[in-house]
Protein backbone atom coordinates (compact mmCIF):
# COMPACT_ATOMS: atom_id res chain seq x y z
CA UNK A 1 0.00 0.00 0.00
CA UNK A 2 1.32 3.59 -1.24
CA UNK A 3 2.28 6.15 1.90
CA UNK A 4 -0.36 8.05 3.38
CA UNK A 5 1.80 10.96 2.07
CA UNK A 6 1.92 9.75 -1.78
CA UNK A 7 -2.09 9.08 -1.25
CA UNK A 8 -2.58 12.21 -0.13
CA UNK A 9 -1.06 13.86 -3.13
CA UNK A 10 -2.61 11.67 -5.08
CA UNK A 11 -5.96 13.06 -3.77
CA UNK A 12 -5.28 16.73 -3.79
CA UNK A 13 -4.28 16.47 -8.16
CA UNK A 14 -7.55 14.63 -8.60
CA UNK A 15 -9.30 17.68 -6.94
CA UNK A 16 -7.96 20.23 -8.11
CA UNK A 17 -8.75 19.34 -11.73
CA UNK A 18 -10.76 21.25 -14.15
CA UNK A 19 -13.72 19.10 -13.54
CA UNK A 20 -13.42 18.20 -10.51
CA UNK A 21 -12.98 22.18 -9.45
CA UNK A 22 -16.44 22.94 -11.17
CA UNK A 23 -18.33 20.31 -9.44
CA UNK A 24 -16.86 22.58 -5.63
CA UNK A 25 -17.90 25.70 -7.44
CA UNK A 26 -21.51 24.51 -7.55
CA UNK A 27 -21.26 23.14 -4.28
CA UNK A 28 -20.54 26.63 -3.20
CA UNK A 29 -23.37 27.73 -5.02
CA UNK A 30 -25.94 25.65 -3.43
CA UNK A 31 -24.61 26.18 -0.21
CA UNK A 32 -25.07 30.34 -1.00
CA UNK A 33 -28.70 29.51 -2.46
CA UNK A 34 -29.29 27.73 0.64
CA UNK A 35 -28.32 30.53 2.78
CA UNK A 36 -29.95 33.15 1.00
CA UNK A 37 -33.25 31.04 1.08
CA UNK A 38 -32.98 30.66 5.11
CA UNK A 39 -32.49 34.81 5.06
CA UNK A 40 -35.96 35.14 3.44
CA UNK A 41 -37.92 32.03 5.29
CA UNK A 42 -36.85 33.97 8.29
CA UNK A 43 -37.68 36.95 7.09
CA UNK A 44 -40.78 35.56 5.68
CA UNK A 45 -41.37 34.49 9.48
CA UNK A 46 -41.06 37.36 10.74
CA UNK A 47 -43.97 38.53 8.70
CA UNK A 48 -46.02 35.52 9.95
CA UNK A 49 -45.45 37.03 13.38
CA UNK A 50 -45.90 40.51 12.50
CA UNK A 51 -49.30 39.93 11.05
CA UNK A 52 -50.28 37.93 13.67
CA UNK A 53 -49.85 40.36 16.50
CA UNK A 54 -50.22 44.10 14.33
CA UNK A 55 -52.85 42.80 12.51
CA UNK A 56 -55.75 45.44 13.26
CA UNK A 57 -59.09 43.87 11.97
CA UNK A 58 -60.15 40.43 12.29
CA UNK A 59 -61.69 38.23 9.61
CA UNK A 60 -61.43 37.09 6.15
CA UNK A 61 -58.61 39.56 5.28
CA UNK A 62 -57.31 38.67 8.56
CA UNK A 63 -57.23 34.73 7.27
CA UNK A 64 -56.53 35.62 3.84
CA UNK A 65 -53.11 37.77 5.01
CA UNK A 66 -52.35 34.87 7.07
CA UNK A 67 -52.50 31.96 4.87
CA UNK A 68 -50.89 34.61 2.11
CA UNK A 69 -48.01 34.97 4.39
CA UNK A 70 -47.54 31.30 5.68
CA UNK A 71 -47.59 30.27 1.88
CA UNK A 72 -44.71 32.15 1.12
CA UNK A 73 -42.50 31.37 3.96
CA UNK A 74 -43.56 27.62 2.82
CA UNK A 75 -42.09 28.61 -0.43
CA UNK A 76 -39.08 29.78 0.12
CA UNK A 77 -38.63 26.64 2.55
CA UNK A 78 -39.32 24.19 0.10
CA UNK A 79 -37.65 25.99 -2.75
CA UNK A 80 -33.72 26.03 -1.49
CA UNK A 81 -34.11 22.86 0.41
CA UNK A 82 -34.81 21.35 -3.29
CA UNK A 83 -32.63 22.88 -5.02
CA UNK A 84 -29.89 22.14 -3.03
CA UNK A 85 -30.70 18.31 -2.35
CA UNK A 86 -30.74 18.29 -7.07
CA UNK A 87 -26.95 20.02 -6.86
CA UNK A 88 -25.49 18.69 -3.88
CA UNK A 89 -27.32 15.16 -4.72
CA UNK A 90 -25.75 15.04 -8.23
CA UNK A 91 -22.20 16.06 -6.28
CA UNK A 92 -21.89 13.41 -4.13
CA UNK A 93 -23.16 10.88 -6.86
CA UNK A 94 -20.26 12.11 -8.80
CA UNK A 95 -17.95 11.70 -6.12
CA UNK A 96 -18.59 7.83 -6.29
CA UNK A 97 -16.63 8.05 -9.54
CA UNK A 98 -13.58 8.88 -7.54
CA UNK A 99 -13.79 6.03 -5.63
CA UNK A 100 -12.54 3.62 -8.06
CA UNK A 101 -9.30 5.15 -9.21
CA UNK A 102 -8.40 6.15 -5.72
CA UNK A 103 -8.77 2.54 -4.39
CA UNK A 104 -6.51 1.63 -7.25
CA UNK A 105 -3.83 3.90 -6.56
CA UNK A 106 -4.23 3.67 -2.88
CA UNK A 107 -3.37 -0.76 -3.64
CA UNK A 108 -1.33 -0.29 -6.79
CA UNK A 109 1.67 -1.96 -5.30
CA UNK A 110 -0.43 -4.83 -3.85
CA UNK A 111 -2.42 -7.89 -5.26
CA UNK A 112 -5.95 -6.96 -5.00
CA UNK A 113 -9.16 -7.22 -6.84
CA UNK A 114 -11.79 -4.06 -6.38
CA UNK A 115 -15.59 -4.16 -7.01
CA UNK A 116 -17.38 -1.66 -6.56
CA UNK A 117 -20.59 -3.15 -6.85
CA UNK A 118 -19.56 -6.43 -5.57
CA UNK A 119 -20.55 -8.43 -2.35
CA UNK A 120 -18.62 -10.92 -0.29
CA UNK A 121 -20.13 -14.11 -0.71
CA UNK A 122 -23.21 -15.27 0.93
CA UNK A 123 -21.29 -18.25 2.32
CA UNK A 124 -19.10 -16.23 4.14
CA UNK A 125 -20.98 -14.42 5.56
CA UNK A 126 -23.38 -16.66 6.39
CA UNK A 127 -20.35 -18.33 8.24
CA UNK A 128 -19.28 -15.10 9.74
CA UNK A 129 -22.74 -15.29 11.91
CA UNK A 130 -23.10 -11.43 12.50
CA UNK A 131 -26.90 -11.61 12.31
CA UNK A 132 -29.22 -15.11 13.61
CA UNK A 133 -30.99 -14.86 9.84
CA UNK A 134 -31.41 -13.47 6.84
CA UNK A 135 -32.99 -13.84 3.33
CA UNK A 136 -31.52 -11.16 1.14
CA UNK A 137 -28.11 -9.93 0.86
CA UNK A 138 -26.50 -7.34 -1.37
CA UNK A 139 -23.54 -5.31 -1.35
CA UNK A 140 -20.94 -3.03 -2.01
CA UNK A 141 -17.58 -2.31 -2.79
CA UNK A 142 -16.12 -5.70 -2.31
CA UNK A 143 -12.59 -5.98 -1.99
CA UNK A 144 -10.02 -8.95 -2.55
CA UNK A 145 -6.43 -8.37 -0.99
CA UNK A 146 -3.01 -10.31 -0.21
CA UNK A 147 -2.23 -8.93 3.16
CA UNK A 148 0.56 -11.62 4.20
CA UNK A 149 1.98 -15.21 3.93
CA UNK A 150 2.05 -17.78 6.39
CA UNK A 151 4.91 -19.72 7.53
CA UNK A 152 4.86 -22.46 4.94
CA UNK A 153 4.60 -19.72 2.13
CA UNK A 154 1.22 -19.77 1.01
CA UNK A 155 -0.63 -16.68 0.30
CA UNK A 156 -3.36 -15.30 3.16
CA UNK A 157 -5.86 -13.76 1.39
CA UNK A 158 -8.49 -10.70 2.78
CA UNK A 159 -12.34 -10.84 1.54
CA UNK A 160 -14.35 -7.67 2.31
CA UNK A 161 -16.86 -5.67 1.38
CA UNK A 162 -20.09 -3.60 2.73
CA UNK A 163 -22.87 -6.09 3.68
CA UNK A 164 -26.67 -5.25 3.89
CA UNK A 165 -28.65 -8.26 5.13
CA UNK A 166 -32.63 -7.72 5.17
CA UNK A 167 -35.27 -10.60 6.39
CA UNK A 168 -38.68 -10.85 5.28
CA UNK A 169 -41.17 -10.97 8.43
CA UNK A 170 -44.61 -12.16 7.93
CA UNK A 171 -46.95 -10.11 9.46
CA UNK A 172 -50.70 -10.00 9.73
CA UNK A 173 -50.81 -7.03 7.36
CA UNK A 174 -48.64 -8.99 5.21
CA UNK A 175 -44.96 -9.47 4.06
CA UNK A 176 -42.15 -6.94 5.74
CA UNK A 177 -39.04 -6.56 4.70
CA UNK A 178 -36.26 -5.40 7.72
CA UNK A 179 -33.01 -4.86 8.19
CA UNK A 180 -30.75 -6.94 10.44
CA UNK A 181 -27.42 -6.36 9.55
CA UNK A 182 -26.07 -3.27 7.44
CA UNK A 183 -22.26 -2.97 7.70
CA UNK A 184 -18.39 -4.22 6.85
CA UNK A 185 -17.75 -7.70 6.85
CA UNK A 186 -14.69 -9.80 5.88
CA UNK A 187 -13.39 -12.86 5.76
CA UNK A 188 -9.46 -14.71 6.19
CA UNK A 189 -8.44 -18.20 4.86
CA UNK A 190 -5.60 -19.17 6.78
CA UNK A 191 -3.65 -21.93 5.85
CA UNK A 192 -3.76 -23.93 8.99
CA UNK A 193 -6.43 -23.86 11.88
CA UNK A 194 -6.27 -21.66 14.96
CA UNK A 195 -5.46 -23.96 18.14
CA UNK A 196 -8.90 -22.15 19.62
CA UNK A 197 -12.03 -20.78 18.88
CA UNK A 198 -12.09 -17.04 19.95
CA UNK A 199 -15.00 -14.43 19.76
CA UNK A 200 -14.65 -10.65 20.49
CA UNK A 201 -17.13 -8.19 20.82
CA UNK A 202 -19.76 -9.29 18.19
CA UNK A 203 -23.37 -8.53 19.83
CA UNK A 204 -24.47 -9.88 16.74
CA UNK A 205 -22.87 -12.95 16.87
CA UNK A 206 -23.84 -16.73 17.83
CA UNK A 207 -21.83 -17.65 21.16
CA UNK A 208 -20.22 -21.02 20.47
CA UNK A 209 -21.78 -23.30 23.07
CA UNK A 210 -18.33 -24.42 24.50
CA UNK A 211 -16.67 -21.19 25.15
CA UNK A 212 -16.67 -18.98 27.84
CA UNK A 213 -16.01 -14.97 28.54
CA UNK A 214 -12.59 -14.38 30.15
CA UNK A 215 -11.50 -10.86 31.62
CA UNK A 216 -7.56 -9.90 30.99
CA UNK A 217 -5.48 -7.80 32.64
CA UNK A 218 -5.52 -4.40 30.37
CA UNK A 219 -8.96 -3.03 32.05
CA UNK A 220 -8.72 -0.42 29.26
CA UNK A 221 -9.41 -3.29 26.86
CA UNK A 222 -11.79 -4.97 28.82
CA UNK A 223 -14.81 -1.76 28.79
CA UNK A 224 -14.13 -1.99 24.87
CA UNK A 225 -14.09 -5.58 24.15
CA UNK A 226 -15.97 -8.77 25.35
CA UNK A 227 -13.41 -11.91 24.80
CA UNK A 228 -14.73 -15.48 24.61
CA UNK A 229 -13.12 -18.58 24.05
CA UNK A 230 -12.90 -22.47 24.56
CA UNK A 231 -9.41 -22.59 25.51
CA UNK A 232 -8.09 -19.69 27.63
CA UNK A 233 -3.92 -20.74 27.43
CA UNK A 234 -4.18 -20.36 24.06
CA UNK A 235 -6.42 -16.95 23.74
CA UNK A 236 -3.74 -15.43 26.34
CA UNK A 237 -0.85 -16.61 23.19
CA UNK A 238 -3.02 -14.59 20.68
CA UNK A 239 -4.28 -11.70 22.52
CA UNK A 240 -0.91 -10.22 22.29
CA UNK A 241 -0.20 -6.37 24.29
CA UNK A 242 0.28 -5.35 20.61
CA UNK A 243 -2.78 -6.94 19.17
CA UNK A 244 -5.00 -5.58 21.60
CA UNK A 245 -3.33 -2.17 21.45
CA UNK A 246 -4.14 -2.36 17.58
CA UNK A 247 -7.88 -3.57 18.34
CA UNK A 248 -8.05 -0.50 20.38
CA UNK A 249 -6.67 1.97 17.79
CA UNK A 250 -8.94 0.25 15.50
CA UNK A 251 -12.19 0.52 17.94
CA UNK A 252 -11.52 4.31 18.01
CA UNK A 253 -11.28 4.85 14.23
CA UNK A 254 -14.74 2.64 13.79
CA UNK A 255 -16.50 2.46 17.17
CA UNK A 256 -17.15 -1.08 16.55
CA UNK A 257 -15.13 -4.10 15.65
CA UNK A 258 -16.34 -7.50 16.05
CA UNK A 259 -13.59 -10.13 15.42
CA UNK A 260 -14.19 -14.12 15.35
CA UNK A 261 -11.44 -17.15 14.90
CA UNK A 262 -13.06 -20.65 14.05
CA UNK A 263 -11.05 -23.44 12.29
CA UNK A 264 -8.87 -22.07 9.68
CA UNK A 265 -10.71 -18.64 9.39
CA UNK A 266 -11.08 -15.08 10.11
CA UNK A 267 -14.07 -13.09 10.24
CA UNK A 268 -14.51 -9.39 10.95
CA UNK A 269 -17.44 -7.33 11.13
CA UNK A 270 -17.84 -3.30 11.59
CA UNK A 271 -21.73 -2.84 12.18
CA UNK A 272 -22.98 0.63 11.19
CA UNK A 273 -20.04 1.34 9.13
CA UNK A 274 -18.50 1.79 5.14
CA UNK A 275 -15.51 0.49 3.48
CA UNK A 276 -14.13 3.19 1.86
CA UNK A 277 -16.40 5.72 3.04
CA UNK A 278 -16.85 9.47 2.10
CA UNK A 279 -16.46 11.57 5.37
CA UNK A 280 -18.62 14.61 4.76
CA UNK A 281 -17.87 18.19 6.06
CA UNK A 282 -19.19 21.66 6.20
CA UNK A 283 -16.54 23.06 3.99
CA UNK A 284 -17.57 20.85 0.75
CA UNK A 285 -15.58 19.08 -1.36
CA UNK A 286 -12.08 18.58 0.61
CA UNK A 287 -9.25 16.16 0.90
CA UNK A 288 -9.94 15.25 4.47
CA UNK A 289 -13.45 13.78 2.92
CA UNK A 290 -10.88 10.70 1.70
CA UNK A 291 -9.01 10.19 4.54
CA UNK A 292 -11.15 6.92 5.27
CA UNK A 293 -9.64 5.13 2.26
CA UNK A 294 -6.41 4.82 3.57
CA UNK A 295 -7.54 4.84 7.07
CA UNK A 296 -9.85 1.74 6.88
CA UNK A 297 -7.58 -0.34 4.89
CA UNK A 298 -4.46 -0.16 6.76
CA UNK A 299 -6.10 -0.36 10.16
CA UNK A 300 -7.80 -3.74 9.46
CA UNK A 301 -4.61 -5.43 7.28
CA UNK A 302 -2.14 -4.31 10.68
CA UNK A 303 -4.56 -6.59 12.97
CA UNK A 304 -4.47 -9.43 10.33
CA UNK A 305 -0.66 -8.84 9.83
CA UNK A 306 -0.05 -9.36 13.45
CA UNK A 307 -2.13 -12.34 13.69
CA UNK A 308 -0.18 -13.75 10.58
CA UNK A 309 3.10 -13.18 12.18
CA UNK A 310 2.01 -14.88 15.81
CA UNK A 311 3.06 -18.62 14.62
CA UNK A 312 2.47 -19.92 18.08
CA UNK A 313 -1.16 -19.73 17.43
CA UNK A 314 -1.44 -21.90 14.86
CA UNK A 315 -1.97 -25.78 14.44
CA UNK A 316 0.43 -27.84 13.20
């Protein structure tokens, strides 16, 4: 993966195009119209008020002034909100063309594959067990990377994408459709299986019936994290002072983090959140709004790294 320094420059040519510089100039603009509109809805109120409380005679002109009065302010509500939400709407839709060529400069130097309208497959995530059932899944932005190699040389491969899981409820009114997961989730083939099962802070997750919650030293880690396993010797060998440090940095980037070892695998889940998200501000169209692209990425391949690295957890 490129510097965040080299991504960073990357991102400030691509905005400061030609093209890309008109779309902030109307972003500007809409954010003016918008302001100009809430000077004359307030103003408009202020009329409202005025004609309630001057107002000399009461009666049909009395009514008429009102609803005269309340139709405008209506007016010039409705009429910037709109026209902002058509410019500013068509803005961020272009911004998803960004996406693409950043994520591919952000992994030249790596072997990846990037979708941006893929999904990880329903059998991982069915396996990843971040929600008790579903019957629809689609998703986003799926992403295919070599983070490492393991001991014997083989290739250790990340799977990850946004996931959106709905279930179809049957109701007396009829069919409903609702959501029970929306969020990241990933999945690791190792080459060899992990010498325990260990679950960490997944609410959404099944408990394995044979495992147990432990409390560690690092209290710290302990009010962020909720560690189960079936064999606590060998947890203690994984749940390394610098993995957990790294879960923690990693907890404060996302908020959540829900991490699971089973057999041979991997699975990690961020509820509520996007790969490769946009991170909106009040200034408009900026380079901090891409910060996430290189943030997400190298925060979730350093926990995986270090896992990859720990040999002593591994089967023989």
């Amino acid at each position: 993966m490129v510097s965040k320094e080299e991504f960073d420059e990357f991102v400030n040519k691509t905005i400061n195009t030609d093209e890309f510089a008109d779309k902030k100039r109307k972003n500007v603009t809409a954010r003016k119209i918008s302001f100009v509109g809430f000077l004359i809805c307030l103003t408009g109120l202020i009329l409202f008020i005025c004609t309630f409380v001057f107002y000399d005679e009461v009666g049909s002109s009395f009514v008429a002034s009102s609803f005269l009065t309340a139709g405008i302010v209506l007016g010039f509500v409705g009429f910037p909100i709109m026209l902002n939400a058509l410019i500013f709407g068509n803005i961020n839709r272009d911004l998803e063309k960004y996406k693409k060529p950043l994520v591919e400069f952000l992994l030249k130097d790596e072997e990846f594959y990037y979708n941006p309208k893929g999904c990880l497959a329903r059998l991982d995530f069915k396996k990843a067990k971040v929600c008790p059932t579903y019957d629809n899944l689609i998703g986003e932005d799926y992403l295919k990377i070599l983070v490492g190699v393991s001991k014997n040389g083989e290739n250790v491969y990340l799977s990850i994408s946004d996931c959106f899981a709905t279930k179809i409820v049957h109701t007396e009114d009829g069919n409903e459709t609702v959501s029970v997961y929306r969020g990241i989730c990933g999945v690791v083939n190792f080459p060899t299986e992990f010498k325990c099962k260990l679950t960490i802070n997944n609410k959404y997750h099944f408990k394995f019936k044979e495992v147990e919650k432990i409390i560690l030293e690092d209290i710290a880690f302990n009010k962020k994290f909720n560690v189960q396993t079936d064999n606590l010797v060998e947890a203690m060998y994984i749940l390394t002072p610098t993995l957990m440090l790294k879960m923690k940095n990693i907890y404060k980037h996302f908020n959540e983090l829900g991490i699971t070892l089973d057999g041979n695998q991997m699975f990690i889940s961020v509820p509520h959140q996007q790969l490769f998200r946009l991170k909106r501000n009040r200034k408009g169209i900026t380079q901090s709004m891409f910060y996430g692209f290189y943030e997400d990425i190298n925060a979730i391949t350093e926990i995986i790294n270090e896992i990859i690295l720990n040999e002593r957890i591994f089967a023989q």
